Amino acid sequence: MDQRSRAYVASGAIVGIFLLVQLGALALVGPFQSAGYQATADPQDPTNSLVYVAFILVMTGVMLAIIRFGVDWLLRLLLVGTGAYVGLFVFRVLVPPVLTIPVGGVPLNAVAWAGGLLLGVALWVHPEWYVIDAAGVVMGAGAAALFGISFGVLPALVLLTVLAVYDAISVYGTEHMLTLASGVMKLKVPIVLVVPLSLSYSYLDAGTPAAVSEEGDGDEPATPAANGGESAEPSAVDESTADADAAGGVDEEIELDREALFIGLGDAVIPTVLVASAAFFAPATVPTVDLLVVSAALPALTAMVGTTAGLVVLLWMVLKGRAHAGLPLLNGGTIAGYLLGAVASGLSLAQATGVTPYL
């Protein structure tokens, strides 16, 4: 198989991983709600999204400070610990309590806790690409389901819109997302999905992709082929150089000088929040569609289609060697797909967007 074909196969694998995250989130929304995981008192309050965005801004600043002061182990501990914690939420609803251990009078699901611990240990001691991807699917589905049952459709729409704008500003304007991406890529932490173009590729041995390298000539920063970020607002990245862009033009042929394709885990999580929310908060009158082992409301299905369409365009731009923020395309596609499905289900735009109580 030539390099071009491998790039297409890797792109297809990324689409497959996104679908796994979305299907996993849809499967988890019911169990999470039954387990009492809903994180907000009023899921329909749109200010919930603004609080979360403020939290993202603060955490972004904290991570940039950690990178600047060279205490990378602290950032790695934080991100791996977060992965293990989210994994624990997932395992607690998926694994029957066949073995419990009383702690402070409360029975703990020992197998679920062992699963979360094992996930964290694997990410810490052997963060190879297949470990990162497997953990990413678990984390992505869990995080999206948690936010999906905690954010009604209107807060989810606000969240996706604000983060898409923020992603564009942080990539095209301030470019601080490139600095963050370069720093976290060195840590081999579960905030990116990694799909190699050959089975001989090792993420452990790979350096920071040229796409997020801060090397440049003179006062000009290096032009990235695509951008990477942390779990809340990352963008797609690849390992191609950006000579064509730096020269003032983009080669129309696919750039194939790469060993793997990367895309931020947050690029999978954030659009899936709306997918999960659309499924969980769908009115009873909305038709449902069977998706493998889960059923979902039609607007959730069309939101998934919209995410996939945005992802295909994003991957096409990555393979062309073009710099681009991920969330504007992905979130835009998800929102458009959701609205089309909601209207097709008989909802008005006011009902679909959740603004009816405010009219």
Tab-separated table of C-alpha atoms in Angstrom:
chain	number	residue	atom	x	y	z
A	1	MET	CA	0.000	0.000	0.000
A	2	ASP	CA	1.461	3.359	-1.010
A	3	GLN	CA	1.690	6.369	1.291
A	4	ARG	CA	-1.332	8.092	-0.235
A	5	SER	CA	-3.528	5.061	0.391
A	6	ARG	CA	-2.220	4.807	3.944
A	7	ALA	CA	-3.175	8.427	4.545
A	8	TYR	CA	-6.712	7.710	3.393
A	9	VAL	CA	-6.913	4.601	5.593
A	10	ALA	CA	-5.649	6.594	8.592
A	11	SER	CA	-8.240	9.288	7.884
A	12	GLY	CA	-10.935	6.622	7.789
A	13	ALA	CA	-9.676	5.302	11.125
A	14	ILE	CA	-10.049	8.775	12.651
A	15	VAL	CA	-13.641	8.906	11.399
A	16	GLY	CA	-14.179	5.486	12.964
A	17	ILE	CA	-12.783	6.643	16.313
A	18	PHE	CA	-15.092	9.658	16.271
A	19	LEU	CA	-18.060	7.370	15.652
A	20	LEU	CA	-16.993	5.121	18.553
A	21	VAL	CA	-16.856	8.141	20.857
A	22	GLN	CA	-20.300	9.287	19.741
A	23	LEU	CA	-21.921	5.852	19.940
A	24	GLY	CA	-20.293	5.318	23.328
A	25	ALA	CA	-21.664	8.617	24.606
A	26	LEU	CA	-25.155	7.715	23.399
A	27	ALA	CA	-24.925	4.373	25.185
A	28	LEU	CA	-23.784	6.034	28.423
A	29	VAL	CA	-26.307	8.870	28.792
A	30	GLY	CA	-28.991	6.619	30.284
A	31	PRO	CA	-26.736	4.799	32.765
A	32	PHE	CA	-25.057	8.063	33.755
A	33	GLN	CA	-28.392	9.685	34.483
A	34	SER	CA	-29.509	6.669	36.515
A	35	ALA	CA	-26.240	6.776	38.464
A	36	GLY	CA	-26.855	10.414	39.387
A	37	TYR	CA	-23.955	11.839	37.373
A	38	GLN	CA	-25.850	14.915	36.180
A	39	ALA	CA	-23.547	17.768	37.158
A	40	THR	CA	-25.887	20.773	36.991
A	41	ALA	CA	-28.973	21.614	39.042
A	42	ASP	CA	-30.718	23.123	36.003
A	43	PRO	CA	-29.452	21.579	32.726
A	44	GLN	CA	-31.476	24.093	30.706
A	45	ASP	CA	-29.673	27.139	32.117
A	46	PRO	CA	-27.449	28.536	29.314
A	47	THR	CA	-25.136	30.208	31.842
A	48	ASN	CA	-23.817	26.722	32.646
A	49	SER	CA	-21.930	26.860	29.362
A	50	LEU	CA	-20.391	30.233	30.146
A	51	VAL	CA	-19.135	28.936	33.492
A	52	TYR	CA	-17.538	25.990	31.731
A	53	VAL	CA	-15.920	28.230	29.108
A	54	ALA	CA	-14.485	30.393	31.896
A	55	PHE	CA	-13.084	27.232	33.469
A	56	ILE	CA	-11.464	26.319	30.140
A	57	LEU	CA	-9.800	29.726	29.907
A	58	VAL	CA	-8.433	29.405	33.425
A	59	MET	CA	-7.143	25.865	32.836
A	60	THR	CA	-5.556	26.911	29.541
A	61	GLY	CA	-3.681	29.653	31.366
A	62	VAL	CA	-2.606	27.200	34.082
A	63	MET	CA	-1.295	24.711	31.518
A	64	LEU	CA	0.574	27.396	29.590
A	65	ALA	CA	2.163	28.529	32.868
A	66	ILE	CA	3.179	24.954	33.709
A	67	ILE	CA	4.783	24.578	30.283
A	68	ARG	CA	6.548	27.927	30.564
A	69	PHE	CA	8.019	27.126	33.976
A	70	GLY	CA	9.122	23.665	32.912
A	71	VAL	CA	7.188	21.560	35.429
A	72	ASP	CA	5.854	19.240	32.746
A	73	TRP	CA	5.443	16.314	35.151
A	74	LEU	CA	2.706	18.238	36.935
A	75	LEU	CA	0.742	18.732	33.721
A	76	ARG	CA	1.202	15.091	32.802
A	77	LEU	CA	0.001	14.001	36.234
A	78	LEU	CA	-3.043	16.256	35.928
A	79	LEU	CA	-4.060	14.975	32.497
A	80	VAL	CA	-3.397	11.296	33.182
A	81	GLY	CA	-5.241	11.590	36.496
A	82	THR	CA	-8.192	13.192	34.717
A	83	GLY	CA	-8.217	10.332	32.226
A	84	ALA	CA	-8.276	7.734	34.988
A	85	TYR	CA	-11.029	9.618	36.817
A	86	VAL	CA	-13.288	9.825	33.762
A	87	GLY	CA	-12.547	6.174	33.043
A	88	LEU	CA	-13.725	5.323	36.567
A	89	PHE	CA	-17.089	6.976	35.844
A	90	VAL	CA	-17.474	4.811	32.762
A	91	PHE	CA	-16.412	1.573	34.419
A	92	ARG	CA	-18.696	2.148	37.401
A	93	VAL	CA	-21.792	1.995	35.173
A	94	LEU	CA	-20.519	-0.687	32.809
A	95	VAL	CA	-18.968	-3.168	35.239
A	96	PRO	CA	-21.378	-5.035	37.548
A	97	PRO	CA	-20.384	-4.816	41.235
A	98	VAL	CA	-19.318	-8.456	41.382
A	99	LEU	CA	-16.651	-7.560	43.932
A	100	THR	CA	-17.156	-4.734	46.394
A	101	ILE	CA	-14.923	-3.373	49.110
A	102	PRO	CA	-16.456	-1.399	52.003
A	103	VAL	CA	-14.713	1.931	52.486
A	104	GLY	CA	-16.106	4.186	55.176
A	105	GLY	CA	-19.303	2.183	55.167
A	106	VAL	CA	-19.754	2.655	51.406
A	107	PRO	CA	-19.308	-0.385	49.110
A	108	LEU	CA	-16.916	0.394	46.265
A	109	ASN	CA	-16.965	-1.501	42.980
A	110	ALA	CA	-13.467	-2.946	43.184
A	111	VAL	CA	-13.350	-4.037	39.538
A	112	ALA	CA	-14.388	-0.580	38.298
A	113	TRP	CA	-11.803	1.118	40.495
A	114	ALA	CA	-9.175	-1.331	39.286
A	115	GLY	CA	-10.133	-0.509	35.701
A	116	GLY	CA	-9.714	3.217	36.267
A	117	LEU	CA	-6.397	2.661	38.011
A	118	LEU	CA	-5.186	0.366	35.224
A	119	LEU	CA	-6.107	2.975	32.623
A	120	GLY	CA	-4.114	5.620	34.493
A	121	VAL	CA	-1.106	3.340	34.963
A	122	ALA	CA	-1.109	2.340	31.288
A	123	LEU	CA	-1.175	5.987	30.213
A	124	TRP	CA	1.646	6.834	32.615
A	125	VAL	CA	4.060	3.961	31.948
A	126	HIS	CA	3.349	3.074	28.310
A	127	PRO	CA	1.564	5.858	26.391
A	128	GLU	CA	1.932	4.203	22.983
A	129	TRP	CA	-0.521	5.245	20.280
A	130	TYR	CA	-2.889	2.304	20.764
A	131	VAL	CA	-3.025	2.939	24.523
A	132	ILE	CA	-3.706	6.621	23.894
A	133	ASP	CA	-6.469	5.847	21.381
A	134	ALA	CA	-8.171	3.194	23.527
A	135	ALA	CA	-8.116	5.500	26.539
A	136	GLY	CA	-9.295	8.369	24.328
A	137	VAL	CA	-12.411	6.501	23.267
A	138	VAL	CA	-13.293	5.706	26.891
A	139	MET	CA	-12.528	9.228	28.076
A	140	GLY	CA	-14.216	10.904	25.114
A	141	ALA	CA	-17.429	8.922	25.400
A	142	GLY	CA	-17.532	9.399	29.165
A	143	ALA	CA	-16.858	13.136	29.095
A	144	ALA	CA	-19.348	13.782	26.277
A	145	ALA	CA	-22.055	11.780	28.063
A	146	LEU	CA	-21.441	13.637	31.336
A	147	PHE	CA	-21.795	17.010	29.635
A	148	GLY	CA	-24.631	15.772	27.435
A	149	ILE	CA	-26.888	14.956	30.398
A	150	SER	CA	-25.789	18.103	32.250
A	151	PHE	CA	-26.316	20.579	29.392
A	152	GLY	CA	-29.680	20.947	27.720
A	153	VAL	CA	-29.787	21.662	24.004
A	154	LEU	CA	-29.574	25.455	24.363
A	155	PRO	CA	-26.549	25.350	26.720
A	156	ALA	CA	-24.943	22.778	24.417
A	157	LEU	CA	-25.469	25.042	21.410
A	158	VAL	CA	-23.993	27.976	23.328
A	159	LEU	CA	-21.018	25.832	24.359
A	160	LEU	CA	-20.274	24.648	20.821
A	161	THR	CA	-20.627	28.142	19.354
A	162	VAL	CA	-18.419	29.876	21.919
A	163	LEU	CA	-15.716	27.197	21.746
A	164	ALA	CA	-15.684	27.278	17.947
A	165	VAL	CA	-15.060	31.028	18.047
A	166	TYR	CA	-12.438	30.624	20.780
A	167	ASP	CA	-10.674	27.885	18.832
A	168	ALA	CA	-10.488	30.080	15.743
A	169	ILE	CA	-9.112	33.023	17.744
A	170	SER	CA	-6.556	30.884	19.594
A	171	VAL	CA	-5.281	29.340	16.349
A	172	TYR	CA	-5.529	32.184	13.833
A	173	GLY	CA	-5.193	35.143	16.194
A	174	THR	CA	-3.260	34.748	19.433
A	175	GLU	CA	-1.757	31.367	18.349
A	176	HIS	CA	-1.396	30.377	22.004
A	177	MET	CA	-3.044	27.072	21.145
A	178	LEU	CA	-0.006	26.216	19.037
A	179	THR	CA	2.258	26.790	22.031
A	180	LEU	CA	0.020	24.626	24.195
A	181	ALA	CA	-0.139	21.908	21.546
A	182	SER	CA	3.626	21.840	21.155
A	183	GLY	CA	4.080	21.513	24.903
A	184	VAL	CA	1.562	18.754	25.508
A	185	MET	CA	2.563	16.702	22.460
A	186	LYS	CA	5.927	16.093	24.113
A	187	LEU	CA	4.252	14.647	27.200
A	188	LYS	CA	2.479	11.764	25.420
A	189	VAL	CA	-0.766	12.377	27.268
A	190	PRO	CA	-4.315	11.379	26.278
A	191	ILE	CA	-5.418	14.648	24.737
A	192	VAL	CA	-4.769	13.654	21.133
A	193	LEU	CA	-5.854	10.687	19.064
A	194	VAL	CA	-2.958	9.169	17.145
A	195	VAL	CA	-3.395	7.120	13.975
A	196	PRO	CA	-0.138	5.871	12.409
A	197	LEU	CA	0.335	5.388	8.697
A	198	SER	CA	2.318	2.218	9.313
A	199	LEU	CA	2.335	-0.431	12.038
A	200	SER	CA	6.043	0.169	12.627
A	201	TYR	CA	5.326	3.691	13.903
A	202	SER	CA	5.971	4.335	17.597
A	203	TYR	CA	4.419	7.353	19.289
A	204	LEU	CA	6.846	6.898	22.187
A	205	ASP	CA	9.845	7.363	19.888
A	206	ALA	CA	8.347	10.162	17.801
A	207	GLY	CA	9.278	13.773	18.392
A	208	THR	CA	6.964	16.770	18.367
A	209	PRO	CA	5.282	16.989	14.934
A	210	ALA	CA	6.529	19.730	12.666
A	211	ALA	CA	2.950	20.952	12.515
A	212	VAL	CA	3.160	22.234	16.062
A	213	SER	CA	6.868	23.002	16.157
A	214	GLU	CA	7.762	26.504	17.237
A	215	GLU	CA	10.864	26.605	15.084
A	216	GLY	CA	10.962	29.323	12.448
A	217	ASP	CA	13.235	31.485	10.398
A	218	GLY	CA	14.057	34.910	11.741
A	219	ASP	CA	11.074	36.626	13.256
A	220	GLU	CA	8.526	34.560	11.347
A	221	PRO	CA	6.886	31.691	13.212
A	222	ALA	CA	6.778	28.322	11.544
A	223	THR	CA	3.561	27.828	9.607
A	224	PRO	CA	1.729	24.751	10.894
A	225	ALA	CA	0.118	22.274	8.557
A	226	ALA	CA	-2.643	21.927	11.092
A	227	ASN	CA	-3.010	22.666	14.751
A	228	GLY	CA	-3.296	20.710	17.977
A	229	GLY	CA	-4.707	21.660	21.345
A	230	GLU	CA	-5.803	20.313	24.699
A	231	SER	CA	-8.913	18.352	25.461
A	232	ALA	CA	-11.358	21.183	25.536
A	233	GLU	CA	-10.530	23.019	22.335
A	234	PRO	CA	-7.960	21.189	20.228
A	235	SER	CA	-7.571	21.123	16.470
A	236	ALA	CA	-6.355	18.546	14.019
A	237	VAL	CA	-2.617	18.088	13.622
A	238	ASP	CA	-0.377	16.115	11.334
A	239	GLU	CA	3.356	15.596	10.868
A	240	SER	CA	3.737	17.180	7.446
A	241	THR	CA	5.957	20.191	7.018
A	242	ALA	CA	4.501	23.481	5.887
A	243	ASP	CA	6.972	24.523	3.228
A	244	ALA	CA	4.226	25.133	0.691
A	245	ASP	CA	2.259	27.379	3.043
A	246	ALA	CA	5.393	29.208	4.184
A	247	ALA	CA	6.243	29.900	0.575
A	248	GLY	CA	2.921	31.616	0.148
A	249	GLY	CA	1.041	28.833	-1.615
A	250	VAL	CA	-0.500	25.479	-0.902
A	251	ASP	CA	0.346	22.476	-3.010
A	252	GLU	CA	-2.817	21.026	-4.464
A	253	GLU	CA	-1.346	17.534	-4.150
A	254	ILE	CA	-1.788	15.751	-0.855
A	255	GLU	CA	1.149	16.258	1.479
A	256	LEU	CA	2.431	12.761	2.311
A	257	ASP	CA	5.601	13.493	4.283
A	258	ARG	CA	4.225	12.239	7.583
A	259	GLU	CA	4.269	9.207	9.860
A	260	ALA	CA	0.932	9.636	11.614
A	261	LEU	CA	-2.198	11.743	11.751
A	262	PHE	CA	-3.183	13.451	14.980
A	263	ILE	CA	-6.432	15.061	16.045
A	264	GLY	CA	-7.280	16.517	19.419
A	265	LEU	CA	-9.511	14.465	21.713
A	266	GLY	CA	-11.559	17.573	22.392
A	267	ASP	CA	-12.408	17.716	18.702
A	268	ALA	CA	-14.270	14.457	19.271
A	269	VAL	CA	-15.717	15.364	22.679
A	270	ILE	CA	-17.124	18.858	22.124
A	271	PRO	CA	-19.374	18.109	19.115
A	272	THR	CA	-20.518	14.907	20.814
A	273	VAL	CA	-21.857	16.945	23.742
A	274	LEU	CA	-24.615	18.200	21.425
A	275	VAL	CA	-25.177	14.679	20.057
A	276	ALA	CA	-25.647	13.320	23.576
A	277	SER	CA	-27.771	16.277	24.663
A	278	ALA	CA	-29.998	15.955	21.587
A	279	ALA	CA	-30.559	12.292	22.392
A	280	PHE	CA	-31.106	12.746	26.122
A	281	PHE	CA	-33.372	15.813	26.044
A	282	ALA	CA	-35.320	14.968	22.883
A	283	PRO	CA	-39.095	15.429	23.191
A	284	ALA	CA	-41.118	12.221	23.206
A	285	THR	CA	-42.632	13.160	19.836
A	286	VAL	CA	-39.253	13.015	18.058
A	287	PRO	CA	-38.704	9.765	16.108
A	288	THR	CA	-35.857	7.494	17.143
A	289	VAL	CA	-33.367	5.547	15.053
A	290	ASP	CA	-31.592	2.323	15.978
A	291	LEU	CA	-27.790	2.687	15.846
A	292	LEU	CA	-26.109	-0.678	16.381
A	293	VAL	CA	-26.612	-1.362	20.098
A	294	VAL	CA	-28.242	1.975	20.955
A	295	SER	CA	-31.252	3.979	19.871
A	296	ALA	CA	-31.125	7.737	19.417
A	297	ALA	CA	-33.448	10.555	18.483
A	298	LEU	CA	-33.313	11.569	14.826
A	299	PRO	CA	-31.702	14.982	15.576
A	300	ALA	CA	-28.878	13.190	17.422
A	301	LEU	CA	-28.297	10.983	14.378
A	302	THR	CA	-28.221	13.911	11.969
A	303	ALA	CA	-25.890	15.749	14.355
A	304	MET	CA	-23.528	12.771	14.058
A	305	VAL	CA	-23.765	12.998	10.272
A	306	GLY	CA	-22.945	16.709	10.487
A	307	THR	CA	-19.920	16.005	12.691
A	308	THR	CA	-18.669	13.432	10.196
A	309	ALA	CA	-19.108	15.853	7.305
A	310	GLY	CA	-17.125	18.530	9.137
A	311	LEU	CA	-14.450	15.984	10.033
A	312	VAL	CA	-14.065	14.846	6.426
A	313	VAL	CA	-13.515	18.446	5.315
A	314	LEU	CA	-11.052	19.010	8.166
A	315	LEU	CA	-9.054	15.888	7.288
A	316	TRP	CA	-9.006	16.916	3.635
A	317	MET	CA	-7.500	20.255	4.649
A	318	VAL	CA	-4.977	18.512	6.920
A	319	LEU	CA	-3.857	16.243	4.091
A	320	LYS	CA	-3.481	19.304	1.891
A	321	GLY	CA	-1.095	20.747	4.473
A	322	ARG	CA	-3.338	23.647	5.426
A	323	ALA	CA	-3.476	25.169	8.893
A	324	HIS	CA	-6.966	25.105	10.310
A	325	ALA	CA	-8.793	25.201	13.622
A	326	GLY	CA	-10.858	22.068	14.119
A	327	LEU	CA	-13.896	23.151	16.112
A	328	PRO	CA	-15.353	25.708	13.662
A	329	LEU	CA	-15.842	22.969	11.076
A	330	LEU	CA	-16.753	20.188	13.481
A	331	ASN	CA	-19.106	22.180	15.680
A	332	GLY	CA	-20.595	23.941	12.682
A	333	GLY	CA	-21.345	20.639	11.004
A	334	THR	CA	-22.817	19.185	14.197
A	335	ILE	CA	-25.096	22.174	14.791
A	336	ALA	CA	-26.270	22.217	11.170
A	337	GLY	CA	-26.946	18.482	11.233
A	338	TYR	CA	-28.835	18.744	14.506
A	339	LEU	CA	-31.049	21.586	13.297
A	340	LEU	CA	-31.888	19.766	10.056
A	341	GLY	CA	-32.861	16.651	11.982
A	342	ALA	CA	-34.885	18.621	14.522
A	343	VAL	CA	-36.869	20.432	11.839
A	344	ALA	CA	-37.379	17.146	9.967
A	345	SER	CA	-38.744	15.709	13.234
A	346	GLY	CA	-41.452	18.363	13.322
A	347	LEU	CA	-39.861	20.793	15.767
A	348	SER	CA	-39.828	24.523	15.136
A	349	LEU	CA	-36.476	26.314	15.204
A	350	ALA	CA	-37.440	27.860	18.545
A	351	GLN	CA	-38.160	24.420	19.993
A	352	ALA	CA	-35.034	22.936	18.395
A	353	THR	CA	-32.770	25.593	19.868
A	354	GLY	CA	-34.440	25.600	23.270
A	355	VAL	CA	-35.279	29.323	23.250
A	356	THR	CA	-39.066	28.830	23.527
A	357	PRO	CA	-39.139	29.640	27.292
A	358	TYR	CA	-37.441	32.968	26.571
A	359	LEU	CA	-39.856	34.140	23.837
